[in-house]
GROMACS .gro file of C-alpha atoms in nm:
model
  353
    1GLY     CA    1  13.790   8.272   8.326
    2ASN     CA    2  13.644   8.058   8.056
    3PRO     CA    3  13.814   7.724   7.991
    4THR     CA    4  13.999   7.717   7.657
    5PRO     CA    5  13.767   7.543   7.410
    6ARG     CA    6  13.887   7.330   7.120
    7ILE     CA    7  13.943   7.516   6.791
    8ALA     CA    8  13.678   7.303   6.623
    9GLU     CA    9  13.424   7.410   6.884
   10CYS     CA   10  13.514   7.776   6.847
   11THR     CA   11  13.494   7.773   6.473
   12ALA     CA   12  13.167   7.579   6.491
   13GLY     CA   13  13.019   7.861   6.698
   14LEU     CA   14  13.123   8.124   6.451
   15ILE     CA   15  13.001   7.910   6.163
   16ASN     CA   16  12.661   7.891   6.331
   17SER     CA   17  12.655   8.268   6.369
   18VAL     CA   18  12.745   8.305   6.004
   19GLY     CA   19  12.470   8.063   5.909
   20LEU     CA   20  12.675   7.840   5.680
   21GLN     CA   21  12.714   7.467   5.707
   22ASN     CA   22  12.960   7.348   5.444
   23PRO     CA   23  13.242   7.091   5.425
   24GLY     CA   24  13.575   7.262   5.472
   25VAL     CA   25  13.432   7.575   5.632
   26GLU     CA   26  13.613   7.514   5.962
   27LYS     CA   27  13.947   7.537   5.783
   28VAL     CA   28  13.846   7.855   5.600
   29VAL     CA   29  13.724   8.021   5.920
   30SER     CA   30  14.038   7.938   6.116
   31GLU     CA   31  14.251   8.077   5.832
   32GLU     CA   32  14.045   8.393   5.781
   33LEU     CA   33  13.988   8.500   6.144
   34PRO     CA   34  14.337   8.648   6.196
   35ARG     CA   35  14.319   8.845   5.871
   36LEU     CA   36  13.971   8.981   5.946
   37ALA     CA   37  14.071   9.063   6.303
   38THR     CA   38  14.367   9.266   6.179
   39HIS     CA   39  14.143   9.440   5.926
   40TYR     CA   40  13.902   9.542   6.204
   41LYS     CA   41  14.194   9.630   6.436
   42LYS     CA   42  14.066   9.378   6.690
   43PRO     CA   43  14.370   9.154   6.734
   44VAL     CA   44  14.214   8.984   7.034
   45ILE     CA   45  13.986   8.795   6.792
   46ALA     CA   46  14.289   8.647   6.619
   47ASN     CA   47  14.354   8.436   6.926
   48ILE     CA   48  14.101   8.174   6.825
   49SER     CA   49  14.184   7.938   7.110
   50GLY     CA   50  14.084   8.168   7.397
   51PHE     CA   51  13.717   8.246   7.345
   52SER     CA   52  13.396   8.060   7.408
   53ILE     CA   53  13.144   7.984   7.136
   54GLU     CA   54  12.911   8.251   7.276
   55GLU     CA   55  13.186   8.514   7.265
   56TYR     CA   56  13.260   8.428   6.904
   57ALA     CA   57  12.896   8.479   6.812
   58GLU     CA   58  12.884   8.808   7.003
   59CYS     CA   59  13.202   8.937   6.839
   60ALA     CA   60  13.082   8.836   6.496
   61ALA     CA   61  12.758   9.025   6.544
   62ARG     CA   62  12.928   9.331   6.695
   63MET     CA   63  13.193   9.367   6.426
   64ASP     CA   64  12.985   9.240   6.135
   65GLN     CA   65  13.244   8.970   6.072
   66ALA     CA   66  12.960   8.736   5.993
   67GLU     CA   67  12.891   8.910   5.665
   68GLN     CA   68  13.261   8.923   5.587
   69LEU     CA   69  13.295   8.552   5.653
   70ARG     CA   70  12.992   8.473   5.442
   71ASN     CA   71  13.160   8.633   5.143
   72VAL     CA   72  13.496   8.469   5.209
   73ILE     CA   73  13.351   8.125   5.271
   74LYS     CA   74  13.118   8.136   4.973
   75LYS     CA   75  13.407   8.233   4.749
   76ARG     CA   76  13.660   7.985   4.883
   77THR     CA   77  13.429   7.687   4.924
   78LYS     CA   78  13.234   7.736   4.602
   79SER     CA   79  13.447   7.477   4.426
   80LEU     CA   80  13.364   7.215   4.691
   81ALA     CA   81  13.009   7.190   4.560
   82GLN     CA   82  13.085   7.220   4.191
   83ASP     CA   83  13.229   6.995   3.926
   84ALA     CA   84  13.512   7.119   3.709
   85ARG     CA   85  13.429   7.292   3.383
   86VAL     CA   86  13.566   7.083   3.096
   87ILE     CA   87  13.678   7.265   2.781
   88VAL     CA   88  13.794   7.069   2.476
   89VAL     CA   89  14.047   7.243   2.250
   90THR     CA   90  14.077   7.095   1.902
   91SER     CA   91  14.165   7.170   1.540
   92GLY     CA   92  14.104   7.028   1.196
   93LYS     CA   93  14.474   7.003   1.119
   94GLY     CA   94  14.808   7.012   1.300
   95GLY     CA   95  15.041   7.308   1.315
   96VAL     CA   96  14.778   7.574   1.388
   97GLY     CA   97  14.892   7.652   1.744
   98LYS     CA   98  14.631   7.448   1.932
   99SER     CA   99  14.852   7.335   2.222
  100ASN     CA  100  15.009   7.679   2.255
  101ILE     CA  101  14.660   7.825   2.289
  102SER     CA  102  14.567   7.563   2.551
  103ILE     CA  103  14.870   7.653   2.763
  104ASN     CA  104  14.832   8.030   2.742
  105LEU     CA  105  14.459   8.016   2.811
  106ALA     CA  106  14.536   7.801   3.116
  107ILE     CA  107  14.791   8.057   3.238
  108GLN     CA  108  14.552   8.347   3.185
  109LEU     CA  109  14.263   8.166   3.354
  110LYS     CA  110  14.492   8.095   3.648
  111MET     CA  111  14.570   8.467   3.666
  112LEU     CA  112  14.196   8.530   3.687
  113GLY     CA  113  14.177   8.308   3.994
  114SER     CA  114  14.078   7.969   3.854
  115ARG     CA  115  14.254   7.644   3.936
  116VAL     CA  116  14.343   7.492   3.599
  117LEU     CA  117  14.456   7.152   3.472
  118ILE     CA  118  14.548   7.058   3.116
  119PHE     CA  119  14.478   6.703   3.003
  120ASP     CA  120  14.716   6.633   2.716
  121ALA     CA  121  14.515   6.391   2.504
  122ASP     CA  122  14.735   6.426   2.198
  123PHE     CA  123  14.926   6.107   2.270
  124GLY     CA  124  15.095   6.112   1.930
  125LEU     CA  125  15.284   6.429   2.022
  126ALA     CA  126  15.409   6.574   2.349
  127ASN     CA  127  15.347   6.942   2.280
  128ILE     CA  128  15.228   7.039   2.627
  129GLU     CA  129  15.528   6.896   2.808
  130VAL     CA  130  15.766   7.040   2.549
  131MET     CA  131  15.617   7.389   2.584
  132PHE     CA  132  15.615   7.363   2.962
  133GLY     CA  133  15.974   7.237   2.955
  134LYS     CA  134  15.882   6.957   3.196
  135LEU     CA  135  15.890   6.583   3.140
  136PRO     CA  136  15.604   6.405   3.321
  137LYS     CA  137  15.718   6.122   3.546
  138TYR     CA  138  15.384   5.942   3.519
  139THR     CA  139  15.098   5.923   3.268
  140LEU     CA  140  14.738   5.806   3.255
  141ALA     CA  141  14.872   5.459   3.182
  142ASP     CA  142  15.010   5.446   3.538
  143VAL     CA  143  14.659   5.498   3.675
  144ILE     CA  144  14.509   5.234   3.445
  145TYR     CA  145  14.775   4.965   3.476
  146GLN     CA  146  14.958   5.042   3.801
  147GLY     CA  147  14.670   5.162   4.017
  148MET     CA  148  14.832   5.499   4.086
  149PRO     CA  149  14.604   5.774   4.225
  150MET     CA  150  14.510   6.031   3.962
  151LYS     CA  151  14.640   6.325   4.166
  152ASP     CA  152  14.986   6.166   4.176
  153ILE     CA  153  15.033   6.175   3.800
  154ILE     CA  154  14.983   6.552   3.775
  155THR     CA  155  15.293   6.744   3.664
  156TRP     CA  156  15.291   7.103   3.787
  157GLY     CA  157  15.406   7.367   3.544
  158PRO     CA  158  15.434   7.748   3.555
  159MET     CA  159  15.185   7.934   3.776
  160ASP     CA  160  15.090   7.600   3.932
  161VAL     CA  161  14.899   7.500   3.622
  162GLY     CA  162  14.893   7.121   3.628
  163PHE     CA  163  14.897   6.890   3.333
  164ILE     CA  164  14.829   6.522   3.286
  165SER     CA  165  14.987   6.329   3.004
  166ALA     CA  166  14.766   6.063   2.848
  167GLY     CA  167  15.069   5.873   2.721
  168SER     CA  168  14.956   5.535   2.592
  169GLY     CA  169  14.664   5.543   2.834
  170ILE     CA  170  14.407   5.670   2.583
  171ALA     CA  171  14.481   5.388   2.340
  172GLY     CA  172  14.446   5.138   2.624
  173LEU     CA  173  14.096   5.256   2.716
  174ASN     CA  174  13.953   5.029   2.447
  175ASN     CA  175  14.065   4.721   2.638
  176LEU     CA  176  13.948   4.803   2.990
  177ASN     CA  177  13.716   4.567   3.173
  178LYS     CA  178  13.423   4.691   3.379
  179GLU     CA  179  13.616   4.690   3.706
  180SER     CA  180  13.900   4.892   3.554
  181ILE     CA  181  13.656   5.143   3.407
  182HIS     CA  182  13.489   5.197   3.744
  183TYR     CA  183  13.830   5.242   3.907
  184LEU     CA  184  13.933   5.498   3.647
  185ILE     CA  185  13.609   5.695   3.676
  186LYS     CA  186  13.635   5.700   4.055
  187ASN     CA  187  13.991   5.834   4.032
  188LEU     CA  188  13.896   6.095   3.776
  189SER     CA  189  13.645   6.243   4.017
  190ASP     CA  190  13.940   6.354   4.234
  191LEU     CA  191  14.031   6.605   3.964
  192ASP     CA  192  13.699   6.785   4.009
  193SER     CA  193  13.811   6.886   4.359
  194ILE     CA  194  14.156   6.992   4.237
  195ALA     CA  195  14.056   7.208   3.939
  196ASP     CA  196  13.788   7.460   3.850
  197ILE     CA  197  13.864   7.429   3.478
  198ILE     CA  198  14.010   7.129   3.294
  199ILE     CA  199  14.133   7.193   2.940
  200ILE     CA  200  14.151   6.885   2.720
  201ASP     CA  201  14.404   6.932   2.441
  202THR     CA  202  14.306   6.679   2.175
  203GLY     CA  203  14.500   6.552   1.879
  204ALA     CA  204  14.448   6.731   1.548
  205GLY     CA  205  14.235   6.607   1.262
  206ILE     CA  206  13.954   6.358   1.223
  207SER     CA  207  14.026   6.047   1.426
  208ASN     CA  208  13.783   5.835   1.625
  209THR     CA  209  13.945   5.939   1.952
  210VAL     CA  210  13.922   6.312   1.871
  211LEU     CA  211  13.556   6.278   1.773
  212GLU     CA  212  13.481   6.082   2.091
  213PHE     CA  213  13.633   6.362   2.297
  214LEU     CA  214  13.425   6.620   2.111
  215VAL     CA  215  13.090   6.444   2.154
  216SER     CA  216  13.170   6.364   2.520
  217GLY     CA  217  13.224   6.729   2.600
  218GLY     CA  218  12.993   7.015   2.543
  219GLU     CA  219  13.224   7.313   2.527
  220ILE     CA  220  13.459   7.304   2.229
  221LEU     CA  221  13.717   7.559   2.119
  222LEU     CA  222  13.806   7.514   1.752
  223VAL     CA  223  14.141   7.664   1.648
  224THR     CA  224  14.167   7.776   1.285
  225THR     CA  225  14.409   7.990   1.086
  226PRO     CA  226  14.354   8.187   0.762
  227ASP     CA  227  14.533   7.911   0.571
  228PRO     CA  228  14.275   7.768   0.324
  229SER     CA  229  14.361   7.410   0.423
  230SER     CA  230  14.301   7.492   0.789
  231ILE     CA  231  13.957   7.634   0.709
  232THR     CA  232  13.870   7.333   0.493
  233ASP     CA  233  13.989   7.087   0.757
  234SER     CA  234  13.795   7.268   1.030
  235TYR     CA  235  13.479   7.240   0.826
  236SER     CA  236  13.546   6.871   0.758
  237LEU     CA  237  13.594   6.807   1.130
  238LEU     CA  238  13.264   6.974   1.217
  239LYS     CA  239  13.085   6.789   0.937
  240VAL     CA  240  13.201   6.452   1.070
  241LEU     CA  241  13.113   6.563   1.425
  242CYS     CA  242  12.755   6.641   1.318
  243ARG     CA  243  12.724   6.294   1.165
  244HIS     CA  244  12.850   6.114   1.475
  245PRO     CA  245  12.577   5.895   1.628
  246HIS     CA  246  12.629   6.050   1.972
  247TYR     CA  247  12.626   6.412   1.854
  248GLN     CA  248  12.364   6.628   2.028
  249LYS     CA  249  12.320   6.978   1.893
  250GLU     CA  250  12.155   7.110   2.209
  251ASN     CA  251  12.453   6.999   2.420
  252THR     CA  252  12.731   7.108   2.185
  253PHE     CA  253  12.877   7.458   2.203
  254VAL     CA  254  13.153   7.528   1.951
  255LYS     CA  255  13.349   7.853   1.955
  256LEU     CA  256  13.607   7.952   1.697
  257ILE     CA  257  13.948   8.095   1.781
  258ALA     CA  258  14.108   8.261   1.480
  259ASN     CA  259  14.482   8.216   1.523
  260GLN     CA  260  14.774   8.379   1.341
  261VAL     CA  261  14.570   8.664   1.194
  262GLU     CA  262  14.694   9.013   1.116
  263THR     CA  263  14.400   9.216   1.248
  264LEU     CA  264  14.073   9.194   1.439
  265GLU     CA  265  13.892   9.232   1.108
  266GLU     CA  266  14.077   8.938   0.954
  267GLY     CA  267  13.975   8.720   1.247
  268GLU     CA  268  13.609   8.814   1.205
  269GLN     CA  269  13.630   8.757   0.830
  270LEU     CA  270  13.772   8.408   0.890
  271TYR     CA  271  13.482   8.330   1.124
  272ASN     CA  272  13.223   8.466   0.882
  273LYS     CA  273  13.368   8.267   0.594
  274LEU     CA  274  13.355   7.937   0.784
  275ASN     CA  275  13.024   8.009   0.954
  276SER     CA  276  12.845   8.093   0.628
  277VAL     CA  277  12.918   7.743   0.497
  278ILE     CA  278  12.829   7.579   0.829
  279LYS     CA  279  12.492   7.757   0.848
  280LYS     CA  280  12.413   7.639   0.499
  281TYR     CA  281  12.509   7.273   0.528
  282LEU     CA  282  12.548   7.167   0.894
  283ASP     CA  283  12.313   7.136   1.189
  284LEU     CA  284  12.552   7.319   1.423
  285GLN     CA  285  12.590   7.663   1.572
  286LEU     CA  286  12.939   7.813   1.553
  287ASP     CA  287  13.015   8.112   1.774
  288TYR     CA  288  13.319   8.338   1.765
  289LEU     CA  289  13.539   8.359   2.074
  290GLY     CA  290  13.809   8.585   1.932
  291MET     CA  291  14.150   8.605   1.769
  292ILE     CA  292  14.522   8.566   1.841
  293PRO     CA  293  14.740   8.793   1.625
  294LEU     CA  294  15.064   8.705   1.453
  295ASP     CA  295  15.333   8.803   1.699
  296SER     CA  296  15.711   8.766   1.684
  297GLN     CA  297  15.724   8.759   2.065
  298LEU     CA  298  15.493   8.457   2.064
  299SER     CA  299  15.722   8.276   1.819
  300LYS     CA  300  16.022   8.363   2.035
  301ALA     CA  301  15.854   8.233   2.350
  302VAL     CA  302  15.769   7.902   2.179
  303LEU     CA  303  16.132   7.854   2.078
  304GLN     CA  304  16.239   7.918   2.436
  305GLN     CA  305  15.975   7.678   2.572
  306ASN     CA  306  15.797   7.949   2.769
  307PRO     CA  307  15.433   8.059   2.758
  308VAL     CA  308  15.427   8.405   2.602
  309SER     CA  309  15.175   8.511   2.868
  310LEU     CA  310  15.456   8.482   3.124
  311GLN     CA  311  15.762   8.567   2.917
  312SER     CA  312  15.614   8.875   2.751
  313PRO     CA  313  15.294   8.970   2.937
  314ASN     CA  314  15.259   9.295   2.742
  315ALA     CA  315  15.294   9.134   2.401
  316LYS     CA  316  14.993   9.174   2.173
  317SER     CA  317  14.939   8.797   2.172
  318SER     CA  318  14.945   8.790   2.555
  319ARG     CA  319  14.681   9.062   2.568
  320ALA     CA  320  14.471   8.866   2.319
  321PHE     CA  321  14.498   8.552   2.535
  322GLN     CA  322  14.388   8.759   2.834
  323THR     CA  323  14.082   8.881   2.643
  324LEU     CA  324  13.987   8.526   2.544
  325ALA     CA  325  14.033   8.401   2.901
  326GLU     CA  326  13.808   8.678   3.033
  327LYS     CA  327  13.539   8.583   2.783
  328ILE     CA  328  13.564   8.220   2.895
  329ALA     CA  329  13.563   8.305   3.266
  330PHE     CA  330  13.299   8.576   3.267
  331GLY     CA  331  13.103   8.513   2.948
  332GLN     CA  332  12.771   8.342   2.901
  333ALA     CA  333  12.798   7.972   2.988
  334SER     CA  334  12.433   7.880   3.043
  335GLY     CA  335  12.325   7.550   2.895
  336ILE     CA  336  12.675   7.403   2.890
  337LYS     CA  337  12.701   7.062   3.053
  338LYS     CA  338  12.888   7.080   3.384
  339GLY     CA  339  12.915   6.722   3.497
  340GLY     CA  340  13.286   6.754   3.557
  341ILE     CA  341  13.569   6.537   3.431
  342LYS     CA  342  13.413   6.226   3.587
  343GLU     CA  343  13.097   6.264   3.380
  344PHE     CA  344  13.301   6.357   3.073
  345PHE     CA  345  13.503   6.036   3.079
  346ALA     CA  346  13.200   5.825   3.172
  347GLN     CA  347  13.043   5.948   2.850
  348PHE     CA  348  13.370   5.900   2.661
  349LEU     CA  349  13.407   5.539   2.776
  350ASN     CA  350  13.042   5.466   2.705
  351ILE     CA  351  13.091   5.584   2.346
  352LYS     CA  352  13.403   5.372   2.304
  353SER     CA  353  13.238   5.056   2.438
   0.00000   0.00000   0.00000
């Protein structure tokens, strides 16, 4: 005999019984009630438009749905209160597989449940779009010069991994006035609500723009191969990074990825070789994330413009990417700056000015 209350009122009652007040919770509750009701074999609860607030609270207490909803809501609304984790992927020289690693890590992190965007900052090359097999319709330049919303320039690739092409936008950042900078930063903050992890794929080598990306971030993945020139160039990049006026050791976390190695032991030997020189001459701590083995299936996937993680999920390189992604997702991340992409680019633009 109760009058049919509005959905918002019903969900508000259950939210109160759960004890959570959080933006977006109403949507989560209305989506989760039918599933939980089915799970508890109480289909009557799925009819969320026919119960009073008091009945919702009573049902939640009786069936212990409150605890279930706490877990669901905490998990699904966690990102609402957090900024995206920004990871910069770089290398001392080109041709070492940096962009391929960025894409496959993004795919594997997506498989682990993270929302992932790739920011293609290598405006000299278009490796990300080539490997995704998708041509972006818009670039960062459209945000800067045409006033387009940041979310509208995202190109969605496999597994709903998004990527943003910098295009000529990065070069144009030097010429922005204060009003344009504020507009850009405000738009960038939208990405923090879209992604849990944003991978920035920089250009290769020692350029001012690459160094500005590295000192603006905190979490850096350095891709190196056993090739002597790759090792030398990686060391040179880190040496110049340490000498940058905005470099802060306590806020810089560099991890090495040994790519194109034959064995686990060769990857560790590569790390030890580079790290022994760094410990002797540079004020920087280099950690080892892991290795990606030489793999004919990886080479084949690149030629076919497919991420090997999707084309050949059981390939040894795919399993290695999965291991690296798990270390990133579940490993120790304390101390790493987490100001999101908005804070990252605020720092980046401050350095450039």
